[in-house]
Short mmCIF file of C-alpha atoms and ligand atoms in Angstrom, two decimals:
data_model
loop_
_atom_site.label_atom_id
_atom_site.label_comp_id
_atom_site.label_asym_id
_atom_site.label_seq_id
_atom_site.Cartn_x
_atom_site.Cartn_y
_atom_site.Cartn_z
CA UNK C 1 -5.75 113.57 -69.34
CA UNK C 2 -5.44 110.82 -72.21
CA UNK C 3 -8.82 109.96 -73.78
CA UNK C 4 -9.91 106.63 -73.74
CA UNK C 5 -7.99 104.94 -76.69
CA UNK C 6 -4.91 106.60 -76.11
CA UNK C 7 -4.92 105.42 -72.12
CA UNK C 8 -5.89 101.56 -73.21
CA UNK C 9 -2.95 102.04 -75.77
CA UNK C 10 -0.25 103.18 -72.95
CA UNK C 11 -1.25 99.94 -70.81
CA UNK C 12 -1.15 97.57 -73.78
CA UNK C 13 1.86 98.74 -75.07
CA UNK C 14 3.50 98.38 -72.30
CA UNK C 15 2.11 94.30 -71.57
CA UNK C 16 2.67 90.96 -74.24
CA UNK C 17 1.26 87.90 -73.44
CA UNK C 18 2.74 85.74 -70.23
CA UNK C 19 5.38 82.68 -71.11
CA UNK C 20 3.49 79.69 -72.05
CA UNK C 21 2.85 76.58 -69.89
CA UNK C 22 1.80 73.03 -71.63
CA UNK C 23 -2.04 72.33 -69.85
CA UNK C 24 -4.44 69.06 -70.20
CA UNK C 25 -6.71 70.11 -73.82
CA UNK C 26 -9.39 70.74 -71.07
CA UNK C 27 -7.90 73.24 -69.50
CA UNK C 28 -6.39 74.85 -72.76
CA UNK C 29 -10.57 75.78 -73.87
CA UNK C 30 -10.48 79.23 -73.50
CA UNK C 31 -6.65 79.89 -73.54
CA UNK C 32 -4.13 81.12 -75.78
CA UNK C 33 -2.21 78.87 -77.81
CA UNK C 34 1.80 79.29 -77.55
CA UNK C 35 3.18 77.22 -80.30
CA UNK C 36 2.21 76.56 -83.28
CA UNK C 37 0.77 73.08 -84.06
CA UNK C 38 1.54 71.43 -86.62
CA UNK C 39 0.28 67.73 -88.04
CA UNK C 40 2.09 64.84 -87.07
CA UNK C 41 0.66 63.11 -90.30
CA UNK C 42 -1.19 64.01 -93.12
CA UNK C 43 -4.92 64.41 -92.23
CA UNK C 44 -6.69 62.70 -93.36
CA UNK C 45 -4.00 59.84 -93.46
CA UNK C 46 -5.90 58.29 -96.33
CA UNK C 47 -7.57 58.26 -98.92
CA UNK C 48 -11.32 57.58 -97.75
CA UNK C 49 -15.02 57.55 -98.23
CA UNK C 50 -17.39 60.54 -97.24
CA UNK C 51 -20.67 58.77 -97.69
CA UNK C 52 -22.11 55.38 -97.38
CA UNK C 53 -21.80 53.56 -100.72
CA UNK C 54 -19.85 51.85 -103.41
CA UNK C 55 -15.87 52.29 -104.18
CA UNK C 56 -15.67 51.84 -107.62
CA UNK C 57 -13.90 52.88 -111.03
CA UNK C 58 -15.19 55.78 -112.48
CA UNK C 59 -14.62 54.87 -115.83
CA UNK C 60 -16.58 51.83 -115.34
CA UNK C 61 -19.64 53.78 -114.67
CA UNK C 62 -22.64 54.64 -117.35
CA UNK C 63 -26.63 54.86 -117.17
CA UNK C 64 -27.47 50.85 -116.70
CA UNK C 65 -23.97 49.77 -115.97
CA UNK C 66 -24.03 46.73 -113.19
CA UNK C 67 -21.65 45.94 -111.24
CA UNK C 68 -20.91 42.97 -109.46
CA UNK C 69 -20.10 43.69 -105.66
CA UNK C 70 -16.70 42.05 -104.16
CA UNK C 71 -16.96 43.18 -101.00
CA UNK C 72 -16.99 45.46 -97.57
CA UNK C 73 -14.56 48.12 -96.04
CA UNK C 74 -16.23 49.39 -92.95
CA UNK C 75 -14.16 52.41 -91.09
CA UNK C 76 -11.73 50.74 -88.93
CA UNK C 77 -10.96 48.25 -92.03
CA UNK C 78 -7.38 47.92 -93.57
CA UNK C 79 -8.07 48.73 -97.53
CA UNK C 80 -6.94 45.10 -98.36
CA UNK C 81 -6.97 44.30 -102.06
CA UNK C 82 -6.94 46.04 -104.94
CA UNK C 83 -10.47 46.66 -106.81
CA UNK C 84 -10.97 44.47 -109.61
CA UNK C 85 -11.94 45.79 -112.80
CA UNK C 86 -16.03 46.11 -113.61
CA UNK C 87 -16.59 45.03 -109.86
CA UNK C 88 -17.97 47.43 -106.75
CA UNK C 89 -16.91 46.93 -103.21
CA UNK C 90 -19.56 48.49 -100.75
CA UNK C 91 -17.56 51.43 -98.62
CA UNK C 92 -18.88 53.11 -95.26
CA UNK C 93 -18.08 56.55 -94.44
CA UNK C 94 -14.46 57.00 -93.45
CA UNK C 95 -13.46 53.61 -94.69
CA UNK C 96 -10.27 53.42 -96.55
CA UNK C 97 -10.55 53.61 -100.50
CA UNK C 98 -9.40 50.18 -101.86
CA UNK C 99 -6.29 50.43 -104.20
CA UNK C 100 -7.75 51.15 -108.00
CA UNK C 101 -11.00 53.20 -107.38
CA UNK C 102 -11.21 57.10 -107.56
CA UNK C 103 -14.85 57.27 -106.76
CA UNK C 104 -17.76 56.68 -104.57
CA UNK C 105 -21.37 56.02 -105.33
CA UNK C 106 -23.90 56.71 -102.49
CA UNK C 107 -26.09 53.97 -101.85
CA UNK C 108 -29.41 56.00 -102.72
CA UNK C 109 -28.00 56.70 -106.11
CA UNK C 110 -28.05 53.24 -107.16
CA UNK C 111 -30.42 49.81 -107.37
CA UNK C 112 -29.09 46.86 -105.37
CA UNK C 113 -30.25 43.16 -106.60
CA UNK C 114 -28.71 39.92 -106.68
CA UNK C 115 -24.91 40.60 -105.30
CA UNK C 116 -24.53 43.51 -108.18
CA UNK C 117 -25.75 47.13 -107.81
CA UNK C 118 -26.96 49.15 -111.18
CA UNK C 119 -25.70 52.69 -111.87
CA UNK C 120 -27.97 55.39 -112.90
CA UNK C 121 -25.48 56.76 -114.66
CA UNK C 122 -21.57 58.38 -115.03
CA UNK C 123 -19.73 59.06 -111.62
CA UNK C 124 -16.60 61.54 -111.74
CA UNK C 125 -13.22 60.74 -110.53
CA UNK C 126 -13.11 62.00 -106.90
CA UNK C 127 -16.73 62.28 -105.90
CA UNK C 128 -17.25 61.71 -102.25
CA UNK C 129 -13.85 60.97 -101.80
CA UNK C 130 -11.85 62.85 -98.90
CA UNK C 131 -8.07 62.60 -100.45
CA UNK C 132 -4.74 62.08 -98.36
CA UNK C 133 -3.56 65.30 -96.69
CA UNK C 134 -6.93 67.25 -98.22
CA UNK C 135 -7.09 68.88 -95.18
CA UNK C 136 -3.54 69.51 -93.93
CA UNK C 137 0.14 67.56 -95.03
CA UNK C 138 2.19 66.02 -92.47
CA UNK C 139 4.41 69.10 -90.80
CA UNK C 140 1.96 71.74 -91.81
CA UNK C 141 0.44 74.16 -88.99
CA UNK C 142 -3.13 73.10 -88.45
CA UNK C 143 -3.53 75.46 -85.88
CA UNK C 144 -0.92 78.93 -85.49
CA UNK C 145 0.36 80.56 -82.30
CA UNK C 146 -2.54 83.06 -80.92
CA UNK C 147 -5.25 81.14 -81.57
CA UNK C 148 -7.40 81.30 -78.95
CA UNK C 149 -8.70 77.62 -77.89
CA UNK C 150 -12.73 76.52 -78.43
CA UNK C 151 -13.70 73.24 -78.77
CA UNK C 152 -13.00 73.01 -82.86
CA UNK C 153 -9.10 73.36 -82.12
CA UNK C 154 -9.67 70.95 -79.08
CA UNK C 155 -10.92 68.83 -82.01
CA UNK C 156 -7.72 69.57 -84.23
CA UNK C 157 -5.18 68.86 -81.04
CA UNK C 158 -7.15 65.59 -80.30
CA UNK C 159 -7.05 64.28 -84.03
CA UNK C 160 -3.32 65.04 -83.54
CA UNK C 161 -3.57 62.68 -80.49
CA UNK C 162 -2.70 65.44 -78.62
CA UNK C 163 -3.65 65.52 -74.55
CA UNK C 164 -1.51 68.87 -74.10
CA UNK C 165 -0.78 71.85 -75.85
CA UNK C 166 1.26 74.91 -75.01
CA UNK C 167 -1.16 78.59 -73.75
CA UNK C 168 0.20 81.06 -72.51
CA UNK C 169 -0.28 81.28 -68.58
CA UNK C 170 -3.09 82.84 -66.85
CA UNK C 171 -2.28 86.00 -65.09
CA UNK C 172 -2.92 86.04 -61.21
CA UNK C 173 -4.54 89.56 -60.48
CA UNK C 174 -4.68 90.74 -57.00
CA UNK C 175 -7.89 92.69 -55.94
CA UNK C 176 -7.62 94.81 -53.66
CA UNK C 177 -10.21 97.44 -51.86
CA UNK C 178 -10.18 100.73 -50.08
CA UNK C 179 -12.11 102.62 -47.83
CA UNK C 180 -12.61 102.62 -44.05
CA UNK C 181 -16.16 102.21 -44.87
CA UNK C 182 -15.82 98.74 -45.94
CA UNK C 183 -16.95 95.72 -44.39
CA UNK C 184 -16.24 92.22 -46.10
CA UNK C 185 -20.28 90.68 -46.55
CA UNK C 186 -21.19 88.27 -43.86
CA UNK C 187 -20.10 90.44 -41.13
CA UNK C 188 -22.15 92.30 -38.97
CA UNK C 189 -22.70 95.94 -40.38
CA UNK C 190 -22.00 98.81 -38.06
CA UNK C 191 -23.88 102.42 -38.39
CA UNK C 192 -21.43 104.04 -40.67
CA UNK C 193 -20.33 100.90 -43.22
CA UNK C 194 -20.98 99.75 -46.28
CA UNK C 195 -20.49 96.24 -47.45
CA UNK C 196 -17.22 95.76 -50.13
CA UNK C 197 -18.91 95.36 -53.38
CA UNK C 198 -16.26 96.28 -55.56
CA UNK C 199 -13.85 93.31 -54.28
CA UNK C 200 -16.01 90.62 -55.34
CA UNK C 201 -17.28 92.13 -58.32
CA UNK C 202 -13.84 92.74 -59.74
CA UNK C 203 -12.58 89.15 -58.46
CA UNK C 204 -15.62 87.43 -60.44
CA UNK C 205 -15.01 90.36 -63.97
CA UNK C 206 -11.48 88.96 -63.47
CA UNK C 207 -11.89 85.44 -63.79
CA UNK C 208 -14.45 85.70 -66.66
CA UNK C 209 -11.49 87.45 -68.45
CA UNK C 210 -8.93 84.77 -67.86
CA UNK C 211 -7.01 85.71 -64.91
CA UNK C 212 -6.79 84.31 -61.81
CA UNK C 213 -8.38 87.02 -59.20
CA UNK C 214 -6.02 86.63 -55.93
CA UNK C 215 -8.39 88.41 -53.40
CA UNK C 216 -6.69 90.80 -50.81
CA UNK C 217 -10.20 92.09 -48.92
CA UNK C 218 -9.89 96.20 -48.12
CA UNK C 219 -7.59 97.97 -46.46
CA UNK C 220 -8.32 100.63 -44.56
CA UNK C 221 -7.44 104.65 -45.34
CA UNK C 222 -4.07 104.10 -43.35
CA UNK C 223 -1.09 104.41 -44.91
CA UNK C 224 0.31 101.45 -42.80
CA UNK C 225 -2.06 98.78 -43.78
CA UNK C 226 -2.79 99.79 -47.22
CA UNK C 227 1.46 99.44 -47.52
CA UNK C 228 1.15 96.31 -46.31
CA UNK C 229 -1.25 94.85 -49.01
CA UNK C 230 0.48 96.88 -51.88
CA UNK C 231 3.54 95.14 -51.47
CA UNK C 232 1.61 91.65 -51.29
CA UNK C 233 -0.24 92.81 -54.23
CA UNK C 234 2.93 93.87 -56.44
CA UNK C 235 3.93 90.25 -56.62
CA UNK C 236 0.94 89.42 -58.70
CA UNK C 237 1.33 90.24 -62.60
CA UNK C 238 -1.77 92.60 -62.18
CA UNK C 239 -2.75 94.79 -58.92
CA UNK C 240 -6.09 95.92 -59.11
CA UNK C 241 -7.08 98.77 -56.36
CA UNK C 242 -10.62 100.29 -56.32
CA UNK C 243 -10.79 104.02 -54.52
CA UNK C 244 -8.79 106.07 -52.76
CA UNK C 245 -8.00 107.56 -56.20
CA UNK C 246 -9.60 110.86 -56.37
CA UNK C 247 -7.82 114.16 -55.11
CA UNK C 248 -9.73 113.68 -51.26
CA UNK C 249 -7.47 113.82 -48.21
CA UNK C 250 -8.07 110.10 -47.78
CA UNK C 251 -6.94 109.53 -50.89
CA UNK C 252 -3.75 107.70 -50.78
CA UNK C 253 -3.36 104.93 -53.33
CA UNK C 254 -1.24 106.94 -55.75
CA UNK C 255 1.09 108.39 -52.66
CA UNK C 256 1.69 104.62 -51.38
CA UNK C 257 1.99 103.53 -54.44
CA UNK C 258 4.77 105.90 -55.45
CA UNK C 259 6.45 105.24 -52.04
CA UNK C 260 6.66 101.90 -53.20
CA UNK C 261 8.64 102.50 -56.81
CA UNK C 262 5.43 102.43 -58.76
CA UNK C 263 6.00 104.20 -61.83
CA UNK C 264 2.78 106.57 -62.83
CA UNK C 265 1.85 106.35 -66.65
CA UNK C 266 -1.28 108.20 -66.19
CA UNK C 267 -3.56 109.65 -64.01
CA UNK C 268 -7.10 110.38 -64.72
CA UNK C 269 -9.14 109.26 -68.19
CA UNK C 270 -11.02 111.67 -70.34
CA UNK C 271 -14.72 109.27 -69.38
CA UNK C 272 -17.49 109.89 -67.14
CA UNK C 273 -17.84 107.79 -65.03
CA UNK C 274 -14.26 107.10 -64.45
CA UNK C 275 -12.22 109.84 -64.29
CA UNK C 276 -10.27 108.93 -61.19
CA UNK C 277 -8.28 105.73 -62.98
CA UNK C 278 -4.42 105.46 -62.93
CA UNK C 279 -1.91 103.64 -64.31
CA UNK C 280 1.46 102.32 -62.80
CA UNK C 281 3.73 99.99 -63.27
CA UNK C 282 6.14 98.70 -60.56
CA UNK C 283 8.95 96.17 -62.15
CA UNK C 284 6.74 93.92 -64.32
CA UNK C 285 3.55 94.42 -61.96
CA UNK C 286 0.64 96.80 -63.93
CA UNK C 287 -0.87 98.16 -61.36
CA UNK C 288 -4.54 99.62 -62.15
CA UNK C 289 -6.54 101.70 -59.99
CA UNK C 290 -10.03 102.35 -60.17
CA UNK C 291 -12.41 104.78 -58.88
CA UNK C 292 -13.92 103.53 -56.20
CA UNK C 293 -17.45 103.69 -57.05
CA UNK C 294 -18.73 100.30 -58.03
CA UNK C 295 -20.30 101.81 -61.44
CA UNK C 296 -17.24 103.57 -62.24
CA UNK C 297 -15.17 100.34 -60.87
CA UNK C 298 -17.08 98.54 -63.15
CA UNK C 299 -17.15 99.98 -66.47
CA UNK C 300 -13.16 100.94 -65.83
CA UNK C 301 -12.49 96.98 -65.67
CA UNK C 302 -14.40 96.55 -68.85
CA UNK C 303 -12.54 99.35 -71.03
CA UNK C 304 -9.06 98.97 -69.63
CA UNK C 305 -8.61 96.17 -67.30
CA UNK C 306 -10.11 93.31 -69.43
CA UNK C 307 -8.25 94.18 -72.82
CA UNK C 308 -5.09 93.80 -70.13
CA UNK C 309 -5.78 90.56 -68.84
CA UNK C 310 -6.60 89.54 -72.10
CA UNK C 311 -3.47 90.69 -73.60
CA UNK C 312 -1.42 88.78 -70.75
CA UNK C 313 -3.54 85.62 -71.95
CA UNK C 314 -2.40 86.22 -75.10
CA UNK C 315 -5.62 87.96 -76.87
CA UNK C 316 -4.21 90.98 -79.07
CA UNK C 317 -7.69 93.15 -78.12
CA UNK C 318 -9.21 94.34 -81.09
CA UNK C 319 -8.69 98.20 -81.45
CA UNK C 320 -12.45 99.44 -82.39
CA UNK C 321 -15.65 99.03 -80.97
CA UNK C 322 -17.35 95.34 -81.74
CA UNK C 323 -20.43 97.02 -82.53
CA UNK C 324 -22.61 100.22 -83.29
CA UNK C 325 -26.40 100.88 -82.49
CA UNK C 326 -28.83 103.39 -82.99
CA UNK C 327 -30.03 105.34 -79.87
CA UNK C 328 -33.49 104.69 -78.53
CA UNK C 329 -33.56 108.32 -76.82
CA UNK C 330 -31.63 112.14 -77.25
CA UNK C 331 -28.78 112.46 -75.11
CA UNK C 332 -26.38 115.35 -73.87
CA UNK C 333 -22.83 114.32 -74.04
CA UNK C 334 -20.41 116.16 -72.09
CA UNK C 335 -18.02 119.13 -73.72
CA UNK C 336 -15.13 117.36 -72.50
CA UNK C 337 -15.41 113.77 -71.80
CA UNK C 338 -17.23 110.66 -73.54
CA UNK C 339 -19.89 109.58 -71.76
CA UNK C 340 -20.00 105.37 -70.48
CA UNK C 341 -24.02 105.15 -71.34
CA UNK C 342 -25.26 101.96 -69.30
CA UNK C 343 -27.71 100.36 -72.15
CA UNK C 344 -29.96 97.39 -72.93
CA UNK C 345 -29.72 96.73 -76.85
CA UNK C 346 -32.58 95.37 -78.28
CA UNK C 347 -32.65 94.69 -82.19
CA UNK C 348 -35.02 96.34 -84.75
CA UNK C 349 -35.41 95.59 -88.43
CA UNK C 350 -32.54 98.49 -88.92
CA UNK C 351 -30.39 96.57 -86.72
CA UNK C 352 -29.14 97.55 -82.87
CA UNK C 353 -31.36 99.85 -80.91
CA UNK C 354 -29.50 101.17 -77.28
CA UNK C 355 -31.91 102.34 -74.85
CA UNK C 356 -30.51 103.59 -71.22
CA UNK C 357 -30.98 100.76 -68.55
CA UNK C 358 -32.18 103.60 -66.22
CA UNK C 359 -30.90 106.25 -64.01
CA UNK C 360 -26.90 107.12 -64.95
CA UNK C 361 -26.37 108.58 -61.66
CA UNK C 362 -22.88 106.96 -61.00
CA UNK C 363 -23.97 105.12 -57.36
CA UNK C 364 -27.01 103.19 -59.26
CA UNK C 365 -25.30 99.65 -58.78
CA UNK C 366 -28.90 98.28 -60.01
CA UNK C 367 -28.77 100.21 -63.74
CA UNK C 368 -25.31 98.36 -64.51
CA UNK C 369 -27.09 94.99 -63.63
CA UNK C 370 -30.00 95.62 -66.02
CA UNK C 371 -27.58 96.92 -68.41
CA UNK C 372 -26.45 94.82 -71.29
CA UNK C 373 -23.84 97.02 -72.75
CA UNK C 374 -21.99 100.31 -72.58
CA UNK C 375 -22.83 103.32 -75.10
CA UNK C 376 -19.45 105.51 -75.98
CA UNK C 377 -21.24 108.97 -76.29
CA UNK C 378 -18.48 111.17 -77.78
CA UNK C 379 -18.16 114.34 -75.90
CA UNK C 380 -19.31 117.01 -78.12
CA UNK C 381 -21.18 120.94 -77.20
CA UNK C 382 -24.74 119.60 -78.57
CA UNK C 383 -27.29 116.95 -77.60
CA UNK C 384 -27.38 114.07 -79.83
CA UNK C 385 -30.60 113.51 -81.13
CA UNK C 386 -32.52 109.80 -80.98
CA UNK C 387 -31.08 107.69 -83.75
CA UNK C 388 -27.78 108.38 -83.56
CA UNK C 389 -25.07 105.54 -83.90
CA UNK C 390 -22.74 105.14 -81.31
CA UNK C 391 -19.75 102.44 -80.52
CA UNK C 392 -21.28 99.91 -78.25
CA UNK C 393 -19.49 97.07 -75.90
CA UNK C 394 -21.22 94.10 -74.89
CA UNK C 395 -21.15 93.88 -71.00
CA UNK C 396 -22.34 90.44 -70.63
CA UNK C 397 -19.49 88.04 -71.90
CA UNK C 398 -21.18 84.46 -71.18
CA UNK C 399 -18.89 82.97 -73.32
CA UNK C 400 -16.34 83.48 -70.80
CA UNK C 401 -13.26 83.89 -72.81
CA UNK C 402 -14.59 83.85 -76.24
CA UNK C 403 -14.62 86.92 -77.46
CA UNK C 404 -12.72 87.90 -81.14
CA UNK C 405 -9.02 88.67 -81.18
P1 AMP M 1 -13.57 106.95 -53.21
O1 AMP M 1 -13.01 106.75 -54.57
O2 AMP M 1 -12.71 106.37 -52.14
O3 AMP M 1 -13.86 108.40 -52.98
O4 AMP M 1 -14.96 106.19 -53.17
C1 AMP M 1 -16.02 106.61 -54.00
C2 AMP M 1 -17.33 105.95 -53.57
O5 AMP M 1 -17.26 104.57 -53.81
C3 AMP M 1 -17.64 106.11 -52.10
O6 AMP M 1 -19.05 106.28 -51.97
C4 AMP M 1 -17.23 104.79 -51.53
O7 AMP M 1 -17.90 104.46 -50.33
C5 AMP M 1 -17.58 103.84 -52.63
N1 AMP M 1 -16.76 102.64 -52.58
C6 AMP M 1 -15.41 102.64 -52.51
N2 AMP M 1 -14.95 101.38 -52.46
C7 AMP M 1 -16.02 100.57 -52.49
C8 AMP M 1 -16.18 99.17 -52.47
N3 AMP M 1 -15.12 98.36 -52.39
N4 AMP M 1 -17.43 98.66 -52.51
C9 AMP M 1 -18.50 99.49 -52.58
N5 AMP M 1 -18.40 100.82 -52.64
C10 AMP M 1 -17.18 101.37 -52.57
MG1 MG M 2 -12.52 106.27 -50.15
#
């Protein structure tokens, strides 16, 4: 039974990111770039003004120096003619420096009267100038291959005059559900059903990852149906299963799976919840299975089926825990297993505080919606006293695909 690391290493090492496709820059937000980008031109293309103010010599400058001004060069201007010795030609940001002056002299820094301004005093070469190629040369990557895509590379690709750029694909990931208690919601329920939570809570934890959830509704503890929708689910580049996974009679994911060619990496993760996870791989499908109760499905997604999608859309996931806090309460880890703690985090001068978001019996759906984060309690023989610091992963990813790489 591979502890928790070790299992998310055997899927990852086993998945790379899918081939790339060129997309609109819209739909490239939140992706993965493929190629590296590099500037068509330098940026910026010229030499130009960063403030509001006068283009001038900087050797003509001194306290009480006046200078007559020639002209204007608003942004959108050509340069035009060179600057004439002694003289000052009013600039506005991003304007073009004319040909012979090296600096700039904001407009507050000086006293305007009659068609001349008067200098306070000496201006450097290069002040409030933004130089040719200062921020990248022609040919030079302004943005590298596995960058993940927010709106300031958007930004970079646009100032390219970009409208595409390569990501890698999205992977589809077919969801699929057992149990011959389920019922799909918004049909009747009978006396012994339950409604399928797990489908559409995986389907929407799949999308906010970056795949593309392909929904197969339940099947059914019969060997013929749940065939069925394994084989329609292997053609997907990830087949999610929830259930059927434990060691019960009923239990025949793993069986039909094998039937089917699936390959078994591992069965069973040193966690609680979540024991009852395996991993297979059929040809280039991963195929995950989680326990089938919606806590355990849950926090299973979030420590080994996110960091795969995200490795498909090209994330590399990062290998510790994003963050540590202090716990509110004492708690009893287990001899064997670490524990997933459903927490809120709250923040004290002394930085995170994790309290428990309420019962951790495994069925409470209701204390992983109040929770904001899981709580790796290392197994261990003792209980671990309040203010302890433990790994911590943020549940709540509202920036859908932003997280680090
Ligand atoms: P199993 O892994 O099949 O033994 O299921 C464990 C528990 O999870 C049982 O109480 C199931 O009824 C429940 N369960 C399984 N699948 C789902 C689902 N899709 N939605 C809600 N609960 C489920
Ligand atoms: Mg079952």
């Amino acid at each position: 039974m591979p502890a928790l690391d070790i299992a998310r290493r055997l899927i990852l090492d086993r998945l790379g990111p899918l081939p790339a496709e060129d997309v609109s820059l819209m739909d490239a937000n939140g992706r993965v770039l493929a190629e590296d980008v590099r500037a068509p031109f330098d940026m910026p293309r010229w030499d130009n003004s960063a403030m509001d103010g006068f283009a001038l010599r900087a050797a003509d400058t001194g306290p009480g120096a006046l200078l007559p001004i020639a002209r204007t060069i608003a942004a959108g201007d050509l340069a035009g003619s060179g600057l004439a010795v002694g003289h000052a030609i009013r600039i506005l940001t991003g304007a073009p420096m004319p040909p012979g002056a090296d600096t700039v002299v904001p407009f507050e820094e000086v006293v305007e009267a009659d068609g001349a301004i008067r200098l306070a005093g000496t201006a450097e070469p290069g002040n409030h100038v933004r130089s040719r190629g200062g921020d990248l040369r022609e040919g030079a990557i302004g943005l590298p291959a596995g960058r993940l895509v927010g709106p300031p590379e958007i930004a970079v690709l646009a100032s390219f005059g970009r409208t595409t750029a390569a990501v890698h694909r999205r992977p589809r990931v077919a969801i699929l559900s057992t149990g011959n208690e389920l019922l799909a919601p918004g049909t009747p329920l009978t006396p012994s059903a339950i409604y399928d939570s797990n489908g559409p809570m995986l389907a929407a934890a799949t999308a906010r990852a970056g795949g593309i959830p392909v929904a197969l509704g339940a099947a059914a503890d019969d060997h013929e149906m749940l065939r069925t929708l394994l084989v329609e689910g292997l053609r997907a580049d990830i087949l999610i299963t929830s259930a059927g996974v434990s060691t019960g009679e009923r239990d025949l994911v793993r069986e039909t799976l094998a039937e089917l060619g699936a390959e078994e990496v591992f069965y069973q993760v040193a966690i609680q919840p979540g024991r009852p996870f395996a991993c297979a791989f059929a040809g280039a499908t991963c195929v995950l299975s989680l326990p089938g109760n919606p806590v355990a499905a849950m926090l299973t997604f979030e420590v080994l089926v996110r960091p795969a999608i995200r490795r498909l859309v090209g994330v590399t996931p990062a290998e510790v825990a994003p963050a540590r806090a202090r716990l509110a309460e004492p708690v009893q880890p287990r001899p064997d297993r670490v524990t997933l703690q459903r927490v809120t985090i709250q923040r004290d001068a002394d930085g995170l505080v994790a309290t428990s978001s309420g019962r951790q019996a495994t069925g409470f759906l209701t204390t992983l919606a109040n929770a904001s984060a899981v709580a790796f309690i290392p197994s261990g023989p003792s209980r671990l006293p309040a203010g302890t610091i433990v790994d911590i992963a943020f549940l709540r990813h509202e920036d859908a695909m932003g997280e680090g790489q």
